[in-house]
mmCIF file of C-alpha atoms and ligand atoms in Angstrom:
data_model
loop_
_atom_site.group_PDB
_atom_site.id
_atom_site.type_symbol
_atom_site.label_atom_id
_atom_site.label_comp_id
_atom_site.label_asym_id
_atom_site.label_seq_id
_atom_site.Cartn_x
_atom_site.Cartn_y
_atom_site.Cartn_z
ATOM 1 C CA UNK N 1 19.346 -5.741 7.978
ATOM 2 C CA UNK N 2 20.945 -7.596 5.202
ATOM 3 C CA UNK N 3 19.502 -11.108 4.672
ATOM 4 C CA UNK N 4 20.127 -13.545 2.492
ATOM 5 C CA UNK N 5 17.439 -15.423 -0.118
ATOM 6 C CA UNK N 6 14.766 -12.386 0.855
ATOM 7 C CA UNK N 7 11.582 -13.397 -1.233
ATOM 8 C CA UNK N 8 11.463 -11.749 -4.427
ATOM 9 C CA UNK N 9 7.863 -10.875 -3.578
ATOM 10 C CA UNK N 10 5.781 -10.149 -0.021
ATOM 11 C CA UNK N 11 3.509 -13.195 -0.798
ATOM 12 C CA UNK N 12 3.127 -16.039 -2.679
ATOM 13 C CA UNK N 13 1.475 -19.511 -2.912
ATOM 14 C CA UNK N 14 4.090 -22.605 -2.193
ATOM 15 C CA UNK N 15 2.622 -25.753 -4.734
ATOM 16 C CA UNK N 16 4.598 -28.008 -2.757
ATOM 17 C CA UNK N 17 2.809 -27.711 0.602
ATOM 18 C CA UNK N 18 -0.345 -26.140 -0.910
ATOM 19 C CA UNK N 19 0.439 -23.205 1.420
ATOM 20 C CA UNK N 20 -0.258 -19.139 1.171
ATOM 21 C CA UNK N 21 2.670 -17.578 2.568
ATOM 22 C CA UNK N 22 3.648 -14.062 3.434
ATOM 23 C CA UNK N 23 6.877 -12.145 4.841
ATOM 24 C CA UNK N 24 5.553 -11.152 8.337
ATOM 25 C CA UNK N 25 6.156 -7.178 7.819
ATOM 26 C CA UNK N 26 5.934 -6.134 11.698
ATOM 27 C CA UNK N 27 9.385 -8.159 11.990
ATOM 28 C CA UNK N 28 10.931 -6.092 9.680
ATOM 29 C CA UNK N 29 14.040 -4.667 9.143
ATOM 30 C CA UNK N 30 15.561 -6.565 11.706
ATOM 31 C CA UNK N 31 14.206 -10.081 11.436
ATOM 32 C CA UNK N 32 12.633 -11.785 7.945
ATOM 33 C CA UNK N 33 10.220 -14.684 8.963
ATOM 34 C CA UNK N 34 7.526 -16.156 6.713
ATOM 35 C CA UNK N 35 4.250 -17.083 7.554
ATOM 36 C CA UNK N 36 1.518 -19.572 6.599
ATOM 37 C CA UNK N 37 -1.892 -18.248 6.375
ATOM 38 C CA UNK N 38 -3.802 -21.927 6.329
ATOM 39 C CA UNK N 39 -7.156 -20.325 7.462
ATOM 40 C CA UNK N 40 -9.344 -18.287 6.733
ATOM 41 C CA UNK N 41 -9.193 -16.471 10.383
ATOM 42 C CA UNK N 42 -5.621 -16.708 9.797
ATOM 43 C CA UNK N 43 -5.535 -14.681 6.760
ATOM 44 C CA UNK N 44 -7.965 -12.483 8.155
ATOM 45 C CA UNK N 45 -5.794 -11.558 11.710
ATOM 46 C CA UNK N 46 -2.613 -11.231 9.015
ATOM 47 C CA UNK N 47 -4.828 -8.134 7.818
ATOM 48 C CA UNK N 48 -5.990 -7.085 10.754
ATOM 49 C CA UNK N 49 -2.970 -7.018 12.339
ATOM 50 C CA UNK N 50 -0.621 -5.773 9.711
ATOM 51 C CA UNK N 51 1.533 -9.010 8.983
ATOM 52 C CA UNK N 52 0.848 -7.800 5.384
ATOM 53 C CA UNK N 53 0.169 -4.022 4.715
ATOM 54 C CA UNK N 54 -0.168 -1.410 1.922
ATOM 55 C CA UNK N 55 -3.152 -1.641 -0.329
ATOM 56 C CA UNK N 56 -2.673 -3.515 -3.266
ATOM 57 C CA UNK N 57 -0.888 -5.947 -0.977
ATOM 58 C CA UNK N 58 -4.383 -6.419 1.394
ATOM 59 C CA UNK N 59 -6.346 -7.279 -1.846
ATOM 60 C CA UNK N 60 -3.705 -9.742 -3.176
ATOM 61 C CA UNK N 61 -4.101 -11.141 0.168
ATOM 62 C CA UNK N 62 -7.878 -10.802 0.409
ATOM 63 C CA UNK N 63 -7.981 -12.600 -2.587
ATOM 64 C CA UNK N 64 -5.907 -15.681 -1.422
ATOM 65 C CA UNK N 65 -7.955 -16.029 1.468
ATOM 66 C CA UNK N 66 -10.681 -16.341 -0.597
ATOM 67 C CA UNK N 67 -8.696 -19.459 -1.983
ATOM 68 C CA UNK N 68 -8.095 -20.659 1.420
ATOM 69 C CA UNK N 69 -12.122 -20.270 1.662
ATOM 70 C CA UNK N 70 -12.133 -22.450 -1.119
ATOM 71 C CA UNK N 71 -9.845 -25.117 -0.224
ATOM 72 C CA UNK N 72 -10.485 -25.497 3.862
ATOM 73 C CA UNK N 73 -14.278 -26.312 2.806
ATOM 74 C CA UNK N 74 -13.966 -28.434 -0.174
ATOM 75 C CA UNK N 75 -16.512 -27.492 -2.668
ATOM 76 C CA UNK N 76 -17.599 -24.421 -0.911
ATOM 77 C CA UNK N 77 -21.532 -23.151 -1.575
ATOM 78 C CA UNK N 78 -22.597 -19.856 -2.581
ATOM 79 C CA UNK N 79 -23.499 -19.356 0.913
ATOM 80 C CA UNK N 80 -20.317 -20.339 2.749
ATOM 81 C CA UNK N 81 -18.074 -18.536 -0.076
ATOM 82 C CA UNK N 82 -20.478 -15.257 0.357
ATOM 83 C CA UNK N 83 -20.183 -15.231 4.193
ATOM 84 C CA UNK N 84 -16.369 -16.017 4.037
ATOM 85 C CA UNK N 85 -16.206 -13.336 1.463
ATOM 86 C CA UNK N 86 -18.099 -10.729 3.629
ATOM 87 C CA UNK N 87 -15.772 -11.837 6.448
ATOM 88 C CA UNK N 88 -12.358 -10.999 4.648
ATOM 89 C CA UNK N 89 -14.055 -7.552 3.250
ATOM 90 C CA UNK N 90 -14.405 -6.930 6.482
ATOM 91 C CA UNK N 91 -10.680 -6.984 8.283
ATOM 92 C CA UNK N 92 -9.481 -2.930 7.055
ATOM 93 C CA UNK N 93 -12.085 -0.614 6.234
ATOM 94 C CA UNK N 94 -9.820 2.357 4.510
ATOM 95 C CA UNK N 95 -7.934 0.393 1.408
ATOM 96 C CA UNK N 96 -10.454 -0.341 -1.541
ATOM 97 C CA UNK N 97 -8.265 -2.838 -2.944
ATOM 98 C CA UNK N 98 -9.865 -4.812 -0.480
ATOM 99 C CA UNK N 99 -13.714 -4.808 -1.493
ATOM 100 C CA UNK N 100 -12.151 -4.598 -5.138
ATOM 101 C CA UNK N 101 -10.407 -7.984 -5.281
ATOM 102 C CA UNK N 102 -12.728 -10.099 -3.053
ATOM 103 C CA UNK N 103 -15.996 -8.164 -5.172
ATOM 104 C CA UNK N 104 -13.980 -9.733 -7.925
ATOM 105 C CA UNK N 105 -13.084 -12.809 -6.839
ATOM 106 C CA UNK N 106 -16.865 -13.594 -5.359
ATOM 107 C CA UNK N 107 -18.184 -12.645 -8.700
ATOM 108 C CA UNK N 108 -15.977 -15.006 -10.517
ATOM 109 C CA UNK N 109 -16.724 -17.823 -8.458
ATOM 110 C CA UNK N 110 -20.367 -17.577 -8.131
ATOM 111 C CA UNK N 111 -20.620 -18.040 -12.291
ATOM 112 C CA UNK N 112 -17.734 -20.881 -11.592
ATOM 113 C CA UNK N 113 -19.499 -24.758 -10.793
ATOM 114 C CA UNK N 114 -18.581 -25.149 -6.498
ATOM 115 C CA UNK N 115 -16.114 -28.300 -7.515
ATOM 116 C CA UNK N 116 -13.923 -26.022 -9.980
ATOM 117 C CA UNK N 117 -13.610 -23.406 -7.440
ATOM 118 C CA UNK N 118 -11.067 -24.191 -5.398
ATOM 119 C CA UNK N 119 -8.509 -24.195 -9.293
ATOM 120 C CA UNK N 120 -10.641 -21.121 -9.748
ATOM 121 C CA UNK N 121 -9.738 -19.263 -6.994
ATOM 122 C CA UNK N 122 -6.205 -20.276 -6.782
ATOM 123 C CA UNK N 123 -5.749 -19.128 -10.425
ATOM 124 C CA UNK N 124 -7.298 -15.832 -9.822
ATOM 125 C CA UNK N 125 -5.644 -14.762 -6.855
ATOM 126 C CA UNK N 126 -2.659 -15.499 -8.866
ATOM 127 C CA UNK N 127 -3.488 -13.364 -11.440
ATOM 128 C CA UNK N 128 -4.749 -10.701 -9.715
ATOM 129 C CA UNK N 129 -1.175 -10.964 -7.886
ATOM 130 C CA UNK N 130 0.645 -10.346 -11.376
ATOM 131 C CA UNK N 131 -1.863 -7.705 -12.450
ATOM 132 C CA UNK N 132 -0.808 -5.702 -9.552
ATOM 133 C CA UNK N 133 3.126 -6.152 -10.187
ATOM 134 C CA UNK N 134 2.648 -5.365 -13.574
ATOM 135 C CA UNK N 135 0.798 -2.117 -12.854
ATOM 136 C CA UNK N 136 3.514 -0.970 -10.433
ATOM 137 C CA UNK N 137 5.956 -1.808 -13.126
ATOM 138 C CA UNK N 138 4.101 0.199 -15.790
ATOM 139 C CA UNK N 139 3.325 3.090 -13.018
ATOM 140 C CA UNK N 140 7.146 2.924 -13.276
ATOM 141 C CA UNK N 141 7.443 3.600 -16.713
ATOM 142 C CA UNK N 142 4.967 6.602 -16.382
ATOM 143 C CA UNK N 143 6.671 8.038 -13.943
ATOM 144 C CA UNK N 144 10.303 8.047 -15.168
ATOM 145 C CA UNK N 145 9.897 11.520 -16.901
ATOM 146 C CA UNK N 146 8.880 13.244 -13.963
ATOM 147 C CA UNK N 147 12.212 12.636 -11.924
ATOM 148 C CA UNK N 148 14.254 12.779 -15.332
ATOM 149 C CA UNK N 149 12.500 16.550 -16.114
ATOM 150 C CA UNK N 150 14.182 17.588 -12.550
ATOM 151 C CA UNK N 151 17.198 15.716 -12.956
ATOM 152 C CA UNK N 152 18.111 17.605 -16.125
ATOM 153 C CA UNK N 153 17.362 21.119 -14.463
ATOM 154 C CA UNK N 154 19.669 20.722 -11.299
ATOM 155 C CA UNK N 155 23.515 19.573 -10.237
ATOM 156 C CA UNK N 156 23.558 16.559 -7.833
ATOM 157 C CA UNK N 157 20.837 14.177 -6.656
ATOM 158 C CA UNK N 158 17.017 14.093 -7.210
ATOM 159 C CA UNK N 159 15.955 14.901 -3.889
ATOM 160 C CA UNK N 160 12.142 12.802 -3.651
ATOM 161 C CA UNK N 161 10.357 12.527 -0.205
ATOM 162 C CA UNK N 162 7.575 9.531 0.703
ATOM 163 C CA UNK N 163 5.789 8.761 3.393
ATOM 164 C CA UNK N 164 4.533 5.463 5.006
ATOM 165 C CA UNK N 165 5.887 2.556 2.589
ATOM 166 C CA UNK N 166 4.243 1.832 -0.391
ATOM 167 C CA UNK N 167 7.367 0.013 -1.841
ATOM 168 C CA UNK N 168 7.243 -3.505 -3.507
ATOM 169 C CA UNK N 169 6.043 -5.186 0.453
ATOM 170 C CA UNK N 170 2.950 -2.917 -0.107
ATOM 171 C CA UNK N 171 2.416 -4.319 -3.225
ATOM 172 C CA UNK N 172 3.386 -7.488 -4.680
ATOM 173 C CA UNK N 173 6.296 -5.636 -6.909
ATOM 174 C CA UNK N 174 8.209 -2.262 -7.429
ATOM 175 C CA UNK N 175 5.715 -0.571 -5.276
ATOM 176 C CA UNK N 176 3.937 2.330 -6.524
ATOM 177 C CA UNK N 177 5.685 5.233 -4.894
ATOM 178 C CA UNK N 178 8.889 4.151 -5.144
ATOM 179 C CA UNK N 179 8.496 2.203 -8.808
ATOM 180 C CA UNK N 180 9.680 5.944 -10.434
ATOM 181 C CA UNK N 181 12.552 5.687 -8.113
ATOM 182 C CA UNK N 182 13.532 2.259 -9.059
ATOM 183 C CA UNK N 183 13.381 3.596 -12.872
ATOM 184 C CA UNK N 184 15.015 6.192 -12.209
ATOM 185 C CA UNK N 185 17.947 4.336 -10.485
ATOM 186 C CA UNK N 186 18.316 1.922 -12.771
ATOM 187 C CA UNK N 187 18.513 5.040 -15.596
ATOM 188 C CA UNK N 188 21.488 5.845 -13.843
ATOM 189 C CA UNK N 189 19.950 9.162 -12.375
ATOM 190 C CA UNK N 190 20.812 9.939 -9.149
ATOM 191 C CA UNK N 191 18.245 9.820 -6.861
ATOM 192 C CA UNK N 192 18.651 10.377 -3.232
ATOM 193 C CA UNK N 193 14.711 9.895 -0.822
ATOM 194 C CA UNK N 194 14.152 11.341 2.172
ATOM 195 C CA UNK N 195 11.962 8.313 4.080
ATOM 196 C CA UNK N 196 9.117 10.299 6.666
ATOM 197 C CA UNK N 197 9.536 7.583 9.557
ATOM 198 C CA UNK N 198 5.758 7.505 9.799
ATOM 199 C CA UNK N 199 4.888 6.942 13.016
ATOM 200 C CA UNK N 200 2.910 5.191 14.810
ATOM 201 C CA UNK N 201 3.785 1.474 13.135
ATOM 202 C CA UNK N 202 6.837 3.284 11.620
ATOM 203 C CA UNK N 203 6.956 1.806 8.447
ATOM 204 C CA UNK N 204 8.595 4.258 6.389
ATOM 205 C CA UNK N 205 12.087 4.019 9.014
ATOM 206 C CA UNK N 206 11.133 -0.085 9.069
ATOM 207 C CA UNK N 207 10.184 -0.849 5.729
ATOM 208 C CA UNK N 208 10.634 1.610 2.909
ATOM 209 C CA UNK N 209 13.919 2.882 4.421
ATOM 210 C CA UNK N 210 14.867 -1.356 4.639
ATOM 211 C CA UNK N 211 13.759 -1.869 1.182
ATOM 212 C CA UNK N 212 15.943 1.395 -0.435
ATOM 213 C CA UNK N 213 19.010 0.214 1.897
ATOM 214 C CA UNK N 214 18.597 -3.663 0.110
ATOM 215 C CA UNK N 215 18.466 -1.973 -3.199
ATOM 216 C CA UNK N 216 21.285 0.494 -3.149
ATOM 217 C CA UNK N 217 19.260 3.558 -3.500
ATOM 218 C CA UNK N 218 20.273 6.959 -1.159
ATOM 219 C CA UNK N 219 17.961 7.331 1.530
ATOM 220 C CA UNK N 220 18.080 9.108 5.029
ATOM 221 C CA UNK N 221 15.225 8.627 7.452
ATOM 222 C CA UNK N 222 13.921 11.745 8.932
ATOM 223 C CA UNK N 223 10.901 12.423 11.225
ATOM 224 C CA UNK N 224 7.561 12.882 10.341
ATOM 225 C CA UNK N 225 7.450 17.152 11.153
ATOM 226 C CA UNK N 226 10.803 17.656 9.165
ATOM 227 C CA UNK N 227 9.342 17.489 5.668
ATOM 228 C CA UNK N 228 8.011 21.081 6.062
ATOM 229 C CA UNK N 229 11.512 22.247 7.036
ATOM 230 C CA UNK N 230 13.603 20.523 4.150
ATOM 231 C CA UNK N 231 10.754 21.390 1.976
ATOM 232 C CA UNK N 232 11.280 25.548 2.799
ATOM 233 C CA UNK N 233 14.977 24.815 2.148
ATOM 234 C CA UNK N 234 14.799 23.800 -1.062
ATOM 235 C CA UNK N 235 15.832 20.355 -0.164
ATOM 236 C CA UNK N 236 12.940 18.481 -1.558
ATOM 237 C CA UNK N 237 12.404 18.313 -5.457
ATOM 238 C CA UNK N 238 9.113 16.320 -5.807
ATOM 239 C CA UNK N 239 6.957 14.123 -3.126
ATOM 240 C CA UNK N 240 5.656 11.378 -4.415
ATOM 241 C CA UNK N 241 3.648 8.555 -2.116
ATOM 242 C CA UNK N 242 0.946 6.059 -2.563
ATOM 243 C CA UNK N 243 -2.647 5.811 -1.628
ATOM 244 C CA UNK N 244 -4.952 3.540 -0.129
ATOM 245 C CA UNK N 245 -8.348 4.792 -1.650
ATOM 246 C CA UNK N 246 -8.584 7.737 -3.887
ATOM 247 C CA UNK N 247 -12.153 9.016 -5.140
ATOM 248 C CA UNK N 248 -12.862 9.644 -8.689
ATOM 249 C CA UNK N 249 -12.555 13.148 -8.128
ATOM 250 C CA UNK N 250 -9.396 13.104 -7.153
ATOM 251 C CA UNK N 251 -9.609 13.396 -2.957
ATOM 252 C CA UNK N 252 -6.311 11.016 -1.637
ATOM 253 C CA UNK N 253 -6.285 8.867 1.721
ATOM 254 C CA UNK N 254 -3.171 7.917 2.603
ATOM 255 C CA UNK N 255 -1.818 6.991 5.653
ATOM 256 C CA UNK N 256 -1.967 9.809 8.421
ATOM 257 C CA UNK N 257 0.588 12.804 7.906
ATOM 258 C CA UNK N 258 0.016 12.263 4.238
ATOM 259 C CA UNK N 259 -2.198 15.944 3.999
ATOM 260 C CA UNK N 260 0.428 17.758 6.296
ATOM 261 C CA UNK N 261 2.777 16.665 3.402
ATOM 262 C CA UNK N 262 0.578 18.216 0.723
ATOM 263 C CA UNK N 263 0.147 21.547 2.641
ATOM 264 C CA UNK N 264 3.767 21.954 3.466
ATOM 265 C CA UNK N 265 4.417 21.205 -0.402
ATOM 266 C CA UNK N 266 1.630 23.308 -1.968
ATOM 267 C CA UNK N 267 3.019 26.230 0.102
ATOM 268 C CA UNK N 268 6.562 25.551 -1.070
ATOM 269 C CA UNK N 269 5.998 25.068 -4.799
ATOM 270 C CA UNK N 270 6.849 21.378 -4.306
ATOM 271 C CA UNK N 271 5.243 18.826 -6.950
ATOM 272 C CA UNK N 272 2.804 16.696 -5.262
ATOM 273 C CA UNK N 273 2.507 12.890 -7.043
ATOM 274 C CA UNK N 274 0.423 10.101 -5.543
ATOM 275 C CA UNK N 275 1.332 6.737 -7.589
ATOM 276 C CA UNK N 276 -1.857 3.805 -7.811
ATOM 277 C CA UNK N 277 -2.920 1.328 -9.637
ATOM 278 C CA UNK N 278 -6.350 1.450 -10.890
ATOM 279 C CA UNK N 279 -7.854 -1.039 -8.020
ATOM 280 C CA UNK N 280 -6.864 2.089 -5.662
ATOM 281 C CA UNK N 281 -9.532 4.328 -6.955
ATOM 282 C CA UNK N 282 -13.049 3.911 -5.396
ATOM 283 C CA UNK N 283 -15.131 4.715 -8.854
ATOM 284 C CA UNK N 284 -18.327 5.287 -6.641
ATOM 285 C CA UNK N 285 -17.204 8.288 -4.068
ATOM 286 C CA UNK N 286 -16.611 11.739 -5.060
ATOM 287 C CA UNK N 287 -15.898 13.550 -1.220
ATOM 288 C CA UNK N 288 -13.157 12.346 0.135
ATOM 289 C CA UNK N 289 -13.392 13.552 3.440
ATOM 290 C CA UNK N 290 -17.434 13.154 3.575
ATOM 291 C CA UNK N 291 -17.052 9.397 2.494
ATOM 292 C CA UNK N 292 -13.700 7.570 3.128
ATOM 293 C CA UNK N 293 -13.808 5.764 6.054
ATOM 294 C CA UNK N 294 -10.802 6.246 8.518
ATOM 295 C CA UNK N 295 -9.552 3.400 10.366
ATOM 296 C CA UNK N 296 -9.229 4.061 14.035
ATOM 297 C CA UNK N 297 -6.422 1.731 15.373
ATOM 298 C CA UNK N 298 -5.523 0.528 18.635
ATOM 299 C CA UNK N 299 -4.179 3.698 20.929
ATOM 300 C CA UNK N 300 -1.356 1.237 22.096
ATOM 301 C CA UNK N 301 0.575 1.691 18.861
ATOM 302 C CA UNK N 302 1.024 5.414 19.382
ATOM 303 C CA UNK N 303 1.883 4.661 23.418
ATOM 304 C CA UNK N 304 4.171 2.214 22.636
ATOM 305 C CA UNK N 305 7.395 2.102 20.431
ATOM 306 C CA UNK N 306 9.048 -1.294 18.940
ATOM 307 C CA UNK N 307 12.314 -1.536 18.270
ATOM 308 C CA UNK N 308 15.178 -3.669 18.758
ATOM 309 C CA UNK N 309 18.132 -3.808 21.086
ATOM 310 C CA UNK N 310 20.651 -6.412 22.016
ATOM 311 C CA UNK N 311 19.411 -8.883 19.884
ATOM 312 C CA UNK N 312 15.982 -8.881 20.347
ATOM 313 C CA UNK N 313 12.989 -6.885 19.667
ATOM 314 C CA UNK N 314 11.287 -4.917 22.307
ATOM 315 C CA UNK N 315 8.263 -2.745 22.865
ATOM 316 C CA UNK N 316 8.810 0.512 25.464
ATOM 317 C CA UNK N 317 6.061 2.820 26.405
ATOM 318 C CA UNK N 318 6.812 6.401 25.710
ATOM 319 C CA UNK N 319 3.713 8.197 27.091
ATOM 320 C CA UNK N 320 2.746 8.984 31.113
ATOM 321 C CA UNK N 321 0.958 4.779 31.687
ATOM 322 C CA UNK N 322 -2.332 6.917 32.233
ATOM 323 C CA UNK N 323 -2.389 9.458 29.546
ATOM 324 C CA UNK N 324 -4.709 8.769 26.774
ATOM 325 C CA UNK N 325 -3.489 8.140 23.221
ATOM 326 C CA UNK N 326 -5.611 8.337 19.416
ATOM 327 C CA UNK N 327 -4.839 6.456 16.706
ATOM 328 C CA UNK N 328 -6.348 8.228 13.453
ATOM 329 C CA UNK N 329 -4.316 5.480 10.817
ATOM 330 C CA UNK N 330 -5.001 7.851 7.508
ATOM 331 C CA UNK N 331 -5.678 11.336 6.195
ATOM 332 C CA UNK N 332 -7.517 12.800 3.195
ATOM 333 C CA UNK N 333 -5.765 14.595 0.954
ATOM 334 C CA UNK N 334 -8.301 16.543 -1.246
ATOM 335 C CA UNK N 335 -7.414 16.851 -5.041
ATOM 336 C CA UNK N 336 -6.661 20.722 -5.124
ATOM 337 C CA UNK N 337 -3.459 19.403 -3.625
ATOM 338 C CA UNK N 338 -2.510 16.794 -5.453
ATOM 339 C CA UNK N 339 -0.333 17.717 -8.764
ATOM 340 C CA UNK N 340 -0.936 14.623 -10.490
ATOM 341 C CA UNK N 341 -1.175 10.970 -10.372
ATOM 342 C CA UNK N 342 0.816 8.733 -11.837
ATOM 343 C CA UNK N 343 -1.145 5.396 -12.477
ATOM 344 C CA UNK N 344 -0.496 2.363 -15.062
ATOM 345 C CA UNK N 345 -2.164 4.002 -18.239
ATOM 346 C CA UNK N 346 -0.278 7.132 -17.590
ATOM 347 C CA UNK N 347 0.054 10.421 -15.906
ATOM 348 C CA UNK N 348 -3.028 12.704 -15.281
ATOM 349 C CA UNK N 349 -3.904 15.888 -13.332
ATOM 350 C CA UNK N 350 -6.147 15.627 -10.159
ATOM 351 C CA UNK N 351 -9.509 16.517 -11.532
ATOM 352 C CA UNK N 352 -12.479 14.299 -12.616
ATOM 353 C CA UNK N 353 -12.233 15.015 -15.664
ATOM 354 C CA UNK N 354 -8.804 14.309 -16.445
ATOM 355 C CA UNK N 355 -9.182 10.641 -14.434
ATOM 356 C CA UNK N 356 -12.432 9.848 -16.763
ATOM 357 C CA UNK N 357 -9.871 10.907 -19.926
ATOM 358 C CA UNK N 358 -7.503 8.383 -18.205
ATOM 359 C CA UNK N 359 -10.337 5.414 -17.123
ATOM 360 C CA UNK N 360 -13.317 6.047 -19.142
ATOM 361 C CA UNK N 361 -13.961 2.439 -18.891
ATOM 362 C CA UNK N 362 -14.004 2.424 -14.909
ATOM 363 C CA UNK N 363 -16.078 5.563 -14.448
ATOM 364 C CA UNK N 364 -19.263 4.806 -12.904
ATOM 365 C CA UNK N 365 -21.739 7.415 -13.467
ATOM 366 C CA UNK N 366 -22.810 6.758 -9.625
ATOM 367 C CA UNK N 367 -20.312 9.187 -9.127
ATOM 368 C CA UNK N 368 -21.626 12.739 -8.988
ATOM 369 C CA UNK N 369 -18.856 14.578 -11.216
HETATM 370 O O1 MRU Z 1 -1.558 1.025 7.360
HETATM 371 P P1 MRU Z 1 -0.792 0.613 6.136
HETATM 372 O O2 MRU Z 1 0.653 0.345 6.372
HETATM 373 O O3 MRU Z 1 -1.485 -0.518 5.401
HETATM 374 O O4 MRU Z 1 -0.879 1.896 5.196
HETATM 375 C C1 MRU Z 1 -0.239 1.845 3.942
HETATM 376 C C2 MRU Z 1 -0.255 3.138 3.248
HETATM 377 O O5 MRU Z 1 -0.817 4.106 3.708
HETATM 378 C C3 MRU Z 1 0.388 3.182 1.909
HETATM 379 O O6 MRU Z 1 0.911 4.442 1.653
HETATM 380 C C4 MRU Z 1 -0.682 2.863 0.859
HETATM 381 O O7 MRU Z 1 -1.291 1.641 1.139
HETATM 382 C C5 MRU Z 1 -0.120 2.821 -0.489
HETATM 383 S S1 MRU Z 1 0.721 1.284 -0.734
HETATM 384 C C6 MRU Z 1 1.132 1.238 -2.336
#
């Protein structure tokens, strides 16, 4: 669990051997091994396949790959850097940071000469790398107050619950959920987070629960059906997770289990946070449900359960071998659920109007709000 030298970020670009690397996150907790991603189809499989996860993490990765684009062709053409472009848009259809950083990194290079590109590229991925840390840092700041207001009401621990991980792996630093914790921690509140396993891929028990443990911060892992239960108890003070595309009228996806969350919370008077950085909000939809697309995963991730034992990691099947399995990967959330958000320019309620207040330059009047 403990290792030493961990990365101080889930990916980053190594000058010496001109190679994007990554922390392979379906190792994790139990073994940390870094990866080269030297191709194209090699950045696009670490998508696909969830070596890197978490939203803003897929379009700092996206975005890299469209340096690797750059690099394995030399001066790439508008053609070549369009179709490679398409291809990485193309690896997870639910998180927007994805079309948001390779839209942004295609329109860059097109106005950018095909022999500069390759700097180009590099420099932009880079930056859009340390946009995204510093939004999780400022979401941070903005969300402070909110576990501070409950810590000076109540005796004993802030009791927050998350699900899934959207921690600092998911994106770059901080995270966005967990940023407020990390604030609050380091306030000296006491914060104690109850980590929803999230099954299938598990990676609130793997990964968020892995990343609170290396920090110091009280955690306890509990199963995806208990939030209701702690939640009736009044064991939960506020729920704050992430999101991987949220509409500009306030609808959430977020991994599966995420809405069951919301109910559970609306009916116990629970606040109900989702944390994102601008890229996370799809300016042109305004139906969640009608218009997010859900990614449908392989059914062998719910059949089958990795884990480790004796040493080595190993993969059981849980199910009868015939009986069928689905693998819905995310939920919507609509907005009448949602308390508020807490993003880098601040906090705001869930309705159009108070996200145009908050992004008035990002509102696209596409949107019928
Ligand atoms: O399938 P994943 O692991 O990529 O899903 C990740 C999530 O659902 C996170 O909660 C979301 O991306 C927010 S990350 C800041």
């Amino acid at each position: 669990m403990a290792f030493q030298d961990v990365p101080s970020r889930p990916i980053w670009f190594d000058p010496a051997s001109e190679a994007v690397q990554v922390i392979d996150q379906r190792r994790l907790p139990h073994q940390l091994v870094v990866m080269d991603l030297s191709t194209v189809d090699a950045v696009i499989e670490a998508i696909v396949e969830m070596v890197v996860r978490g939203a803003p993490l897929i379009g700092v990765t996206a975005a890299y790959g469209v340096y690797v684009a750059c690099r394995t062709a030399g001066h790439i053409d508008d053609d070549r850097l369009r179709h490679e472009c398409a291809r990485l848009r193309a690896a997870r259809p639910t998180a927007v940071n994805l079309a948001w950083s390779v839209d942004r990194m295609l329109k860059t290079l097109l106005a950018t000469p095909p022999r500069q590109r390759r700097a180009a590229a590099l420099a932009l991925a880079a930056t859009i790398a340390d946009e995204e840390a510093d939004n999780c840092r400022r979401i941070g700041r903005h969300g402070l107050p909110l576990i501070e207001t409950v810590a000076a009401k109540k005796d004993g621990p802030v009791n927050v619950l998350t699900h899934c991980n959207a921690g600092w792996l998911a994106c770059v630093e901080y995270g966005t959920a967990t940023a407020p914790i990390y604030a609050a921690v380091e306030a000296g509140i006491e914060v104690h987070v109850w980590v929803d396993e999230t099954r299938p891929l598990n990676q609130g028990a793997r990964l968020t629960a892995w990343e609170l443990a290396q920090r110091g911060v009280a955690h306890t892992v509990i199963t995806d059906n208990a939030g209701g239960h702690l939640m009736q108890h009044a064991m939960v003070d506020l729920v704050i997770v992430g999101t991987d595309r949220t509409t500009a009228t306030g609808d959430v996806a977020n991994k599966i289990g995420t809405y069951l969350k919301a109910l559970a919370a609306r009916d116990n008077g629970v606040p109900f946070y989702v944390a994102l950085p601008s890229s996370t909000f799809d300016w042109c939809l305004d139906d969640g449900l009608a218009q997010i697309p859900i990614e449908a995963r392989d059914p062998d991730e719910v059949r089958y359960v990795q884990g480790w034992a004796d040493g080595r990691s190993v993969r059981v099947l849980v199910p009868p071998a015939q009986s069928p399995a689905g693998n819905y990967a995310f939920d919507v959330t609509p907005a009448r659920l949602v308390t508020g958000f807490i993003t880098e320019r601040g906090v705001c309620g869930a309705s159009p109007e108070a996200i145009r207040n908050l992004f008035p330059d990002r509102h696209r009047p596409s949107a019928q709000i």
